[in-house]
JSON list of C-alpha atoms in Angstrom, two decimals:
[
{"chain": "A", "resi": 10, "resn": "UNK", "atom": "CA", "xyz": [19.23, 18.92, 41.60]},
{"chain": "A", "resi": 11, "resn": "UNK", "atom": "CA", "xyz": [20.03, 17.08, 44.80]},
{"chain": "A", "resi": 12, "resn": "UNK", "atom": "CA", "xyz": [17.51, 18.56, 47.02]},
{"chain": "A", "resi": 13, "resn": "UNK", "atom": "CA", "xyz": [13.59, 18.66, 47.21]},
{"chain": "A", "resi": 14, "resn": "UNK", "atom": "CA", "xyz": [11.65, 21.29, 45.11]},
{"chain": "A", "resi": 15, "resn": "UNK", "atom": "CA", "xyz": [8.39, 22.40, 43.93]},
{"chain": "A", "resi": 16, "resn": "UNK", "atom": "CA", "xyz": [8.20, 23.84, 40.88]},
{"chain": "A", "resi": 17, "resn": "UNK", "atom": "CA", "xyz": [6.32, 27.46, 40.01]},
{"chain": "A", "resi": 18, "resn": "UNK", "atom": "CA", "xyz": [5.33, 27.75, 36.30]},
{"chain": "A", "resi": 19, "resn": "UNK", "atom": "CA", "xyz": [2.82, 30.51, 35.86]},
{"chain": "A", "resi": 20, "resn": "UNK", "atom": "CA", "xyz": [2.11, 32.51, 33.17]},
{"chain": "A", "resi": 21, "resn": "UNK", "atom": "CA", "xyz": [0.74, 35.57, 34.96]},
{"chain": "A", "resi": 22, "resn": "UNK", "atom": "CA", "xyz": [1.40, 37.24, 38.22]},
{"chain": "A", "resi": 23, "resn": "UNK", "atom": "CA", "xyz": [1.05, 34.99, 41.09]},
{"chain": "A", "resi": 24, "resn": "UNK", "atom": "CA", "xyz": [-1.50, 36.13, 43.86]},
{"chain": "A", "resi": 25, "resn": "UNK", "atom": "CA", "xyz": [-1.27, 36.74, 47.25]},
{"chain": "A", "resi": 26, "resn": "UNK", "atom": "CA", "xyz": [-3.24, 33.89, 48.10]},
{"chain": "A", "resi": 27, "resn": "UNK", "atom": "CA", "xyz": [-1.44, 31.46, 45.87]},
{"chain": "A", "resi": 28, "resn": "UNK", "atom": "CA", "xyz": [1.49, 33.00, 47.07]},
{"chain": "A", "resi": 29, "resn": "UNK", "atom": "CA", "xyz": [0.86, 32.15, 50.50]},
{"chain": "A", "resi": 30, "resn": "UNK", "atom": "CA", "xyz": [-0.51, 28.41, 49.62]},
{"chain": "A", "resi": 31, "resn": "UNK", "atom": "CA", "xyz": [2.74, 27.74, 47.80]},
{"chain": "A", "resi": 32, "resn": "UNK", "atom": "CA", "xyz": [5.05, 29.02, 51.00]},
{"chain": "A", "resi": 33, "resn": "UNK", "atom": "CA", "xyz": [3.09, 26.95, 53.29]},
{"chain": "A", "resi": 34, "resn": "UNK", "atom": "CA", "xyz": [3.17, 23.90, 51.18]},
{"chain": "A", "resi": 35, "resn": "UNK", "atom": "CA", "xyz": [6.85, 24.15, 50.48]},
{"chain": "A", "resi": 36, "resn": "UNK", "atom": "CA", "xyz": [7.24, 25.10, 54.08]},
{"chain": "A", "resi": 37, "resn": "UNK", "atom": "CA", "xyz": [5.91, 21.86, 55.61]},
{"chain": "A", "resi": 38, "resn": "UNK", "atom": "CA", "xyz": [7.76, 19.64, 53.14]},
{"chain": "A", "resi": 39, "resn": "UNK", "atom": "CA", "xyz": [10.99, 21.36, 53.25]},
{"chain": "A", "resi": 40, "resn": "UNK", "atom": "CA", "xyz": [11.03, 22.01, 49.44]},
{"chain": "A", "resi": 41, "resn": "UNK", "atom": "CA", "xyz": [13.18, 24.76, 47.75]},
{"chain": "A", "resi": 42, "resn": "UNK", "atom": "CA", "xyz": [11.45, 26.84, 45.55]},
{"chain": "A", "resi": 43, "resn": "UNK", "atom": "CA", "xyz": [12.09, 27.30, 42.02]},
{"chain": "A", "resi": 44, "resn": "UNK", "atom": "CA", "xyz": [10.30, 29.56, 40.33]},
{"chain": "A", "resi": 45, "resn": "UNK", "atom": "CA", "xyz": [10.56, 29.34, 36.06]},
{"chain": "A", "resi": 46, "resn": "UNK", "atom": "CA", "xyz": [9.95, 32.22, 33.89]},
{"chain": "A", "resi": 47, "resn": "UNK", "atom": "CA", "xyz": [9.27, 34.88, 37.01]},
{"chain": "A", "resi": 48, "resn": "UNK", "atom": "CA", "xyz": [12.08, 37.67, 36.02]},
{"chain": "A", "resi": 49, "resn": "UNK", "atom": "CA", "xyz": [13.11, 37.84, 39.57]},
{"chain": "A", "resi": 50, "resn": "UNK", "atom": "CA", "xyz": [14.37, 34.43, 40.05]},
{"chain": "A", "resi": 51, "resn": "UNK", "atom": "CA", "xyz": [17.45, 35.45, 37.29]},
{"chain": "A", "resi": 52, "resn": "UNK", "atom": "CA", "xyz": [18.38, 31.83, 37.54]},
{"chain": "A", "resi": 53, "resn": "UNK", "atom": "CA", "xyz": [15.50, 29.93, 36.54]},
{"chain": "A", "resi": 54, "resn": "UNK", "atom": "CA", "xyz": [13.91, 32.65, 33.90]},
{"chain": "A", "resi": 55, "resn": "UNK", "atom": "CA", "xyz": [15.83, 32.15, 30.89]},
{"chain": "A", "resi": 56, "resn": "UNK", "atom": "CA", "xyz": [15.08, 28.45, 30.93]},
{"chain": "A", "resi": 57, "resn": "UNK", "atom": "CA", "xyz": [15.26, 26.24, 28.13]},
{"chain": "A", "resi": 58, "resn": "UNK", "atom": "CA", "xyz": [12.87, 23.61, 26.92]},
{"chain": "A", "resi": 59, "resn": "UNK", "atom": "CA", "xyz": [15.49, 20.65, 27.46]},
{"chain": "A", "resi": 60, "resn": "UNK", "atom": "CA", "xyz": [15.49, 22.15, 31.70]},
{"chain": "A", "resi": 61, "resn": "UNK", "atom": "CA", "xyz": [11.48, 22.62, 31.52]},
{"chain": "A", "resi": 62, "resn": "UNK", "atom": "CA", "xyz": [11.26, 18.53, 30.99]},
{"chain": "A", "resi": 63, "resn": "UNK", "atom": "CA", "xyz": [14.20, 18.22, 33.45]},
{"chain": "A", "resi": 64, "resn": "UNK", "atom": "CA", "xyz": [12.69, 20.38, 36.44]},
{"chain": "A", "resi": 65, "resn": "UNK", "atom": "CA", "xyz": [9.01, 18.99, 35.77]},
{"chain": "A", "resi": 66, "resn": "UNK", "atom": "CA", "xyz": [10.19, 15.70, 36.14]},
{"chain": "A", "resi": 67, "resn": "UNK", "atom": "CA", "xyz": [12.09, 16.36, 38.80]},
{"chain": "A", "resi": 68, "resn": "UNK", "atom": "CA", "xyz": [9.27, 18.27, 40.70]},
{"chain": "A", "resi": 69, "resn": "UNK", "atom": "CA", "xyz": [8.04, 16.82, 44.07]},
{"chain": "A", "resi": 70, "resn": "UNK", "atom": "CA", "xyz": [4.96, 19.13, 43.30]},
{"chain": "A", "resi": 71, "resn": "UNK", "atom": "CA", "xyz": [4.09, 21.55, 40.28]},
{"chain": "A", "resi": 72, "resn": "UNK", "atom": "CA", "xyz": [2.13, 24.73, 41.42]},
{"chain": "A", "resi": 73, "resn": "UNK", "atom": "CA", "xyz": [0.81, 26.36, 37.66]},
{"chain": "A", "resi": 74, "resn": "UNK", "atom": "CA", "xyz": [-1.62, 28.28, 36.05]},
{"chain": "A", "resi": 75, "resn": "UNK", "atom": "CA", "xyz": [-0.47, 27.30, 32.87]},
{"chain": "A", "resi": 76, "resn": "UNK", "atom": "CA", "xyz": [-2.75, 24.28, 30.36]},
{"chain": "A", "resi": 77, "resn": "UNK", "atom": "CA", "xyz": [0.73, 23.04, 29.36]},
{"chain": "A", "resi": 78, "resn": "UNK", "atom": "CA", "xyz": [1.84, 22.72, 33.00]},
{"chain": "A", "resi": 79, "resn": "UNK", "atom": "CA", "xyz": [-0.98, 20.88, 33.79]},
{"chain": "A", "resi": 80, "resn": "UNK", "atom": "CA", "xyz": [-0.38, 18.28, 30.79]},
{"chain": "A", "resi": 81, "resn": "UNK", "atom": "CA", "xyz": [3.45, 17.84, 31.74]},
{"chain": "A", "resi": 82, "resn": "UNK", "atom": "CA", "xyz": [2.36, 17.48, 35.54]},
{"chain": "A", "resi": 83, "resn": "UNK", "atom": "CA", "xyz": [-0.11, 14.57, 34.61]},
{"chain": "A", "resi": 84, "resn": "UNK", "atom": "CA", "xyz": [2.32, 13.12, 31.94]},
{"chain": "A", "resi": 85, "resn": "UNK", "atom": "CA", "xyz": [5.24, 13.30, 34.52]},
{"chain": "A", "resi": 86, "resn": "UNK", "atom": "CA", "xyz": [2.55, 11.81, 37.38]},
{"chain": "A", "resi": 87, "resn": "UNK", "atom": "CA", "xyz": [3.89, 14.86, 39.11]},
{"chain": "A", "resi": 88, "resn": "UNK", "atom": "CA", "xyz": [1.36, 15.77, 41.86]},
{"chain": "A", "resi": 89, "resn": "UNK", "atom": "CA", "xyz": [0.10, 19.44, 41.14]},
{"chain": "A", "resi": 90, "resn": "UNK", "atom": "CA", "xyz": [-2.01, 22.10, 41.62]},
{"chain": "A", "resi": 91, "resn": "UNK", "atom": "CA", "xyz": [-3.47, 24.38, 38.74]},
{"chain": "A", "resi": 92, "resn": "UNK", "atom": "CA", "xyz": [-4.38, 27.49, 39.66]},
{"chain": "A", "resi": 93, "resn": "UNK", "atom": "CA", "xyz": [-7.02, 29.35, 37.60]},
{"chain": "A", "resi": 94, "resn": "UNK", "atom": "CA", "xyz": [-5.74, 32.48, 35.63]},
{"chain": "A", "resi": 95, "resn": "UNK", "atom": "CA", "xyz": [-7.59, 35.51, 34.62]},
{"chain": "A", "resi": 96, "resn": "UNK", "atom": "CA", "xyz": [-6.67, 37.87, 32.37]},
{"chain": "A", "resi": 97, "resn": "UNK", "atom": "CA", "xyz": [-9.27, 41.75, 32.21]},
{"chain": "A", "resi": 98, "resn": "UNK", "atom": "CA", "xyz": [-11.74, 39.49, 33.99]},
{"chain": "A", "resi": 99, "resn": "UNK", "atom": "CA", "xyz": [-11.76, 36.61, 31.63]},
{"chain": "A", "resi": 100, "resn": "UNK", "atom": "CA", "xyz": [-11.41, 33.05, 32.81]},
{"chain": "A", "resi": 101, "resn": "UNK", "atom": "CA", "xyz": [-8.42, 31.63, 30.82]},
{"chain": "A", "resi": 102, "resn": "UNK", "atom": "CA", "xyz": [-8.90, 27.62, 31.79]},
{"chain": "A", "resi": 103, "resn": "UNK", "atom": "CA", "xyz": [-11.02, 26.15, 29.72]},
{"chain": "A", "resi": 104, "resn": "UNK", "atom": "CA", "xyz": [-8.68, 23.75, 28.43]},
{"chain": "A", "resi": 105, "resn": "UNK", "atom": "CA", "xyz": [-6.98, 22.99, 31.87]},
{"chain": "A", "resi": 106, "resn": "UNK", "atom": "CA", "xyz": [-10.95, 22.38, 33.00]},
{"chain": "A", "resi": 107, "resn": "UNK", "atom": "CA", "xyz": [-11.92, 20.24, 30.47]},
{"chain": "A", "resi": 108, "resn": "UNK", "atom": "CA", "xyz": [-8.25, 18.40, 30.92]},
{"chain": "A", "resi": 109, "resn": "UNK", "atom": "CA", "xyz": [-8.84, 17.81, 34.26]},
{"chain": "A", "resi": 110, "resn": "UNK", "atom": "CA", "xyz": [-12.62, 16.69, 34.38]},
{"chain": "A", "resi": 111, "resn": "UNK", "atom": "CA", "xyz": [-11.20, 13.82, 31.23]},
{"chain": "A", "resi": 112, "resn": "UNK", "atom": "CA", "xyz": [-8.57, 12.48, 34.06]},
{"chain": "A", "resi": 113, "resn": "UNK", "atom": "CA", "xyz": [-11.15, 13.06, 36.98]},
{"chain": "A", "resi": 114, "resn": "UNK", "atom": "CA", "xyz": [-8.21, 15.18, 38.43]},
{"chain": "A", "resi": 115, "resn": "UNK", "atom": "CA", "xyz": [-10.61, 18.23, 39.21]},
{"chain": "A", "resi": 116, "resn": "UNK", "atom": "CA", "xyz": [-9.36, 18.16, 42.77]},
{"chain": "A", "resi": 117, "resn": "UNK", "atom": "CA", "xyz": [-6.66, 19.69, 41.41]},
{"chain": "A", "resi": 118, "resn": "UNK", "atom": "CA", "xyz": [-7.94, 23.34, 40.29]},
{"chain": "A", "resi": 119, "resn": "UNK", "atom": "CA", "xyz": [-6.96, 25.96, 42.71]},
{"chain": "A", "resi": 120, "resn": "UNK", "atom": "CA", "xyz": [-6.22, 24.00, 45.79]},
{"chain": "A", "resi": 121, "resn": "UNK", "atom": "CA", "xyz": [-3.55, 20.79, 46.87]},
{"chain": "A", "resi": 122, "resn": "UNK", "atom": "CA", "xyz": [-5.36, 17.58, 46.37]},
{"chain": "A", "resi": 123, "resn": "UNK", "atom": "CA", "xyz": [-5.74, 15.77, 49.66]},
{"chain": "A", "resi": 124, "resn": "UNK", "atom": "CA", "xyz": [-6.34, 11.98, 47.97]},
{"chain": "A", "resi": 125, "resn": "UNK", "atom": "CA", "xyz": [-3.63, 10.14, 46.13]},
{"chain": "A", "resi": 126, "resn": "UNK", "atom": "CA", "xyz": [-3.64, 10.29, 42.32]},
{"chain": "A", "resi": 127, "resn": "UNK", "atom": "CA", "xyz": [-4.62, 7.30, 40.64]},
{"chain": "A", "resi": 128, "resn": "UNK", "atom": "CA", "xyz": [-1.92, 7.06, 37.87]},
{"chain": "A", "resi": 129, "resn": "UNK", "atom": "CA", "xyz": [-3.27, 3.63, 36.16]},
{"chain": "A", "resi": 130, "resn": "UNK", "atom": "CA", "xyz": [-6.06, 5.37, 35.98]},
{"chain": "A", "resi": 131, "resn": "UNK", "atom": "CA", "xyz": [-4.54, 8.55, 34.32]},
{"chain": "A", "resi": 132, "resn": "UNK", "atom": "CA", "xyz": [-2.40, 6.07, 31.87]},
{"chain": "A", "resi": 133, "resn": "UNK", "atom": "CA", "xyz": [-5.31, 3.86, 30.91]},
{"chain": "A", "resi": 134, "resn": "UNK", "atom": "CA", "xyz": [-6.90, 7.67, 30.09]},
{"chain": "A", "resi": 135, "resn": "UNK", "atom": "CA", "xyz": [-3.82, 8.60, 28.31]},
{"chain": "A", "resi": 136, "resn": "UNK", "atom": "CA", "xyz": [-3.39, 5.26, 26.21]},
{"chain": "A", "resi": 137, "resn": "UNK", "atom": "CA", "xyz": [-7.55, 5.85, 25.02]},
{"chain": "A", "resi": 138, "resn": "UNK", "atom": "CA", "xyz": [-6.74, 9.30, 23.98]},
{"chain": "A", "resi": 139, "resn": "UNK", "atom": "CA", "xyz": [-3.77, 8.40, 22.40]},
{"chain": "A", "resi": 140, "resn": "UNK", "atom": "CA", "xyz": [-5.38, 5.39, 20.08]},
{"chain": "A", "resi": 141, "resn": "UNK", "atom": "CA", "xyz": [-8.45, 8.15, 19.07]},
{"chain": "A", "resi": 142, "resn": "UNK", "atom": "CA", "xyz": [-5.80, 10.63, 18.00]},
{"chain": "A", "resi": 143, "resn": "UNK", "atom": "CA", "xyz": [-4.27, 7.74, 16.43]},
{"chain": "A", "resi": 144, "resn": "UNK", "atom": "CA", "xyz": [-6.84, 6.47, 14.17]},
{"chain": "A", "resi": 145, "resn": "UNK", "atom": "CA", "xyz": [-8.11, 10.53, 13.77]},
{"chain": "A", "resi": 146, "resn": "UNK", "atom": "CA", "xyz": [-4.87, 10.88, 11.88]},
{"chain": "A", "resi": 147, "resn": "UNK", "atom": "CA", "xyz": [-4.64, 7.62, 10.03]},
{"chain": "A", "resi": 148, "resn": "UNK", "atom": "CA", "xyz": [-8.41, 8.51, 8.58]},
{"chain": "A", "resi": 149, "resn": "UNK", "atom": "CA", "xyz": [-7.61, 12.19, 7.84]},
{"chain": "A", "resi": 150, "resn": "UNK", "atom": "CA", "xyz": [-3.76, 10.59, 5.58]},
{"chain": "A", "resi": 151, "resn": "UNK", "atom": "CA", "xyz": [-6.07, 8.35, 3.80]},
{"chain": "A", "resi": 152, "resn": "UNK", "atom": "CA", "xyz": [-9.11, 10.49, 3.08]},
{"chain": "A", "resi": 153, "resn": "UNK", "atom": "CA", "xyz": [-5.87, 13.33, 1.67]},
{"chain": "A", "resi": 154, "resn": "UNK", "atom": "CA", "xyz": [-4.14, 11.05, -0.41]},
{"chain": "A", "resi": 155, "resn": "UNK", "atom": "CA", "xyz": [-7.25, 8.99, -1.81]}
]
């Protein structure tokens, strides 16, 4: 991609409201829109995993209502916005929540986050995590083979 983009990935139907937020947004950066797995942008739907990595790395910003958009926006220090989902009334973020309370990235649910991201922050986060799942997994290989 040589131009500017922000990328849509949403697993539902994307509101009016949202709608409107992502317009203005790409609007007053002069961002393209590409829209992933929406069956009415034939070009993006049908994409693969290896262009999912490629496009949210390449994001400028990362609209979603998706738990694993939010992880790939924070691993790819994209800035984003996660936009709650509901499905027959029921809140379905609990994960993206509790994901972005642990990287104090809460800013981020359901509107653009006016502050810059502190990304040392959000690594030093990641590298904790990453040594507890770590040692989780070296205790749970030695307490199944002893």
């Amino acid at each position: 991609f040589l131009y500017v983009f922000v990328l849509l990935y949403f697993l539902s139907k994307i509101s009016e409201e949202q709608k409107k937020i992502i317009e203005e947004y790409a609007k007053y950066n002069e961002c393209k829109i590409v829209n992933i797995y929406d069956i009415e942008s034939p070009a993006y739907y049908n994409t693969t995993p290896q262009e999912f990595i490629y496009l949210m790395n390449k994001a400028s910003y990362v609209f979603t209502n998706s738990f694993h958009g939010t992880v790939f926006s924070i691993l790819y220090h994209r800035k984003f916005t996660t936009f709650s989902r509901v499905l027959n009334e029921v809140r379905m973020n609990n994960r993206s929540i509790t994901l972005l309370e642990k990287f104090d990235l809460l800013e981020c649910l359901n509107g653009i986050k006016i502050t810059e991201y502190d990304w040392n922050y959000v690594e030093d986060i990641l590298k904790i995590e990453s040594d507890k799942g770590i040692e989780y997994l070296r205790k749970e290989i030695e307490r199944a083979v002893s």
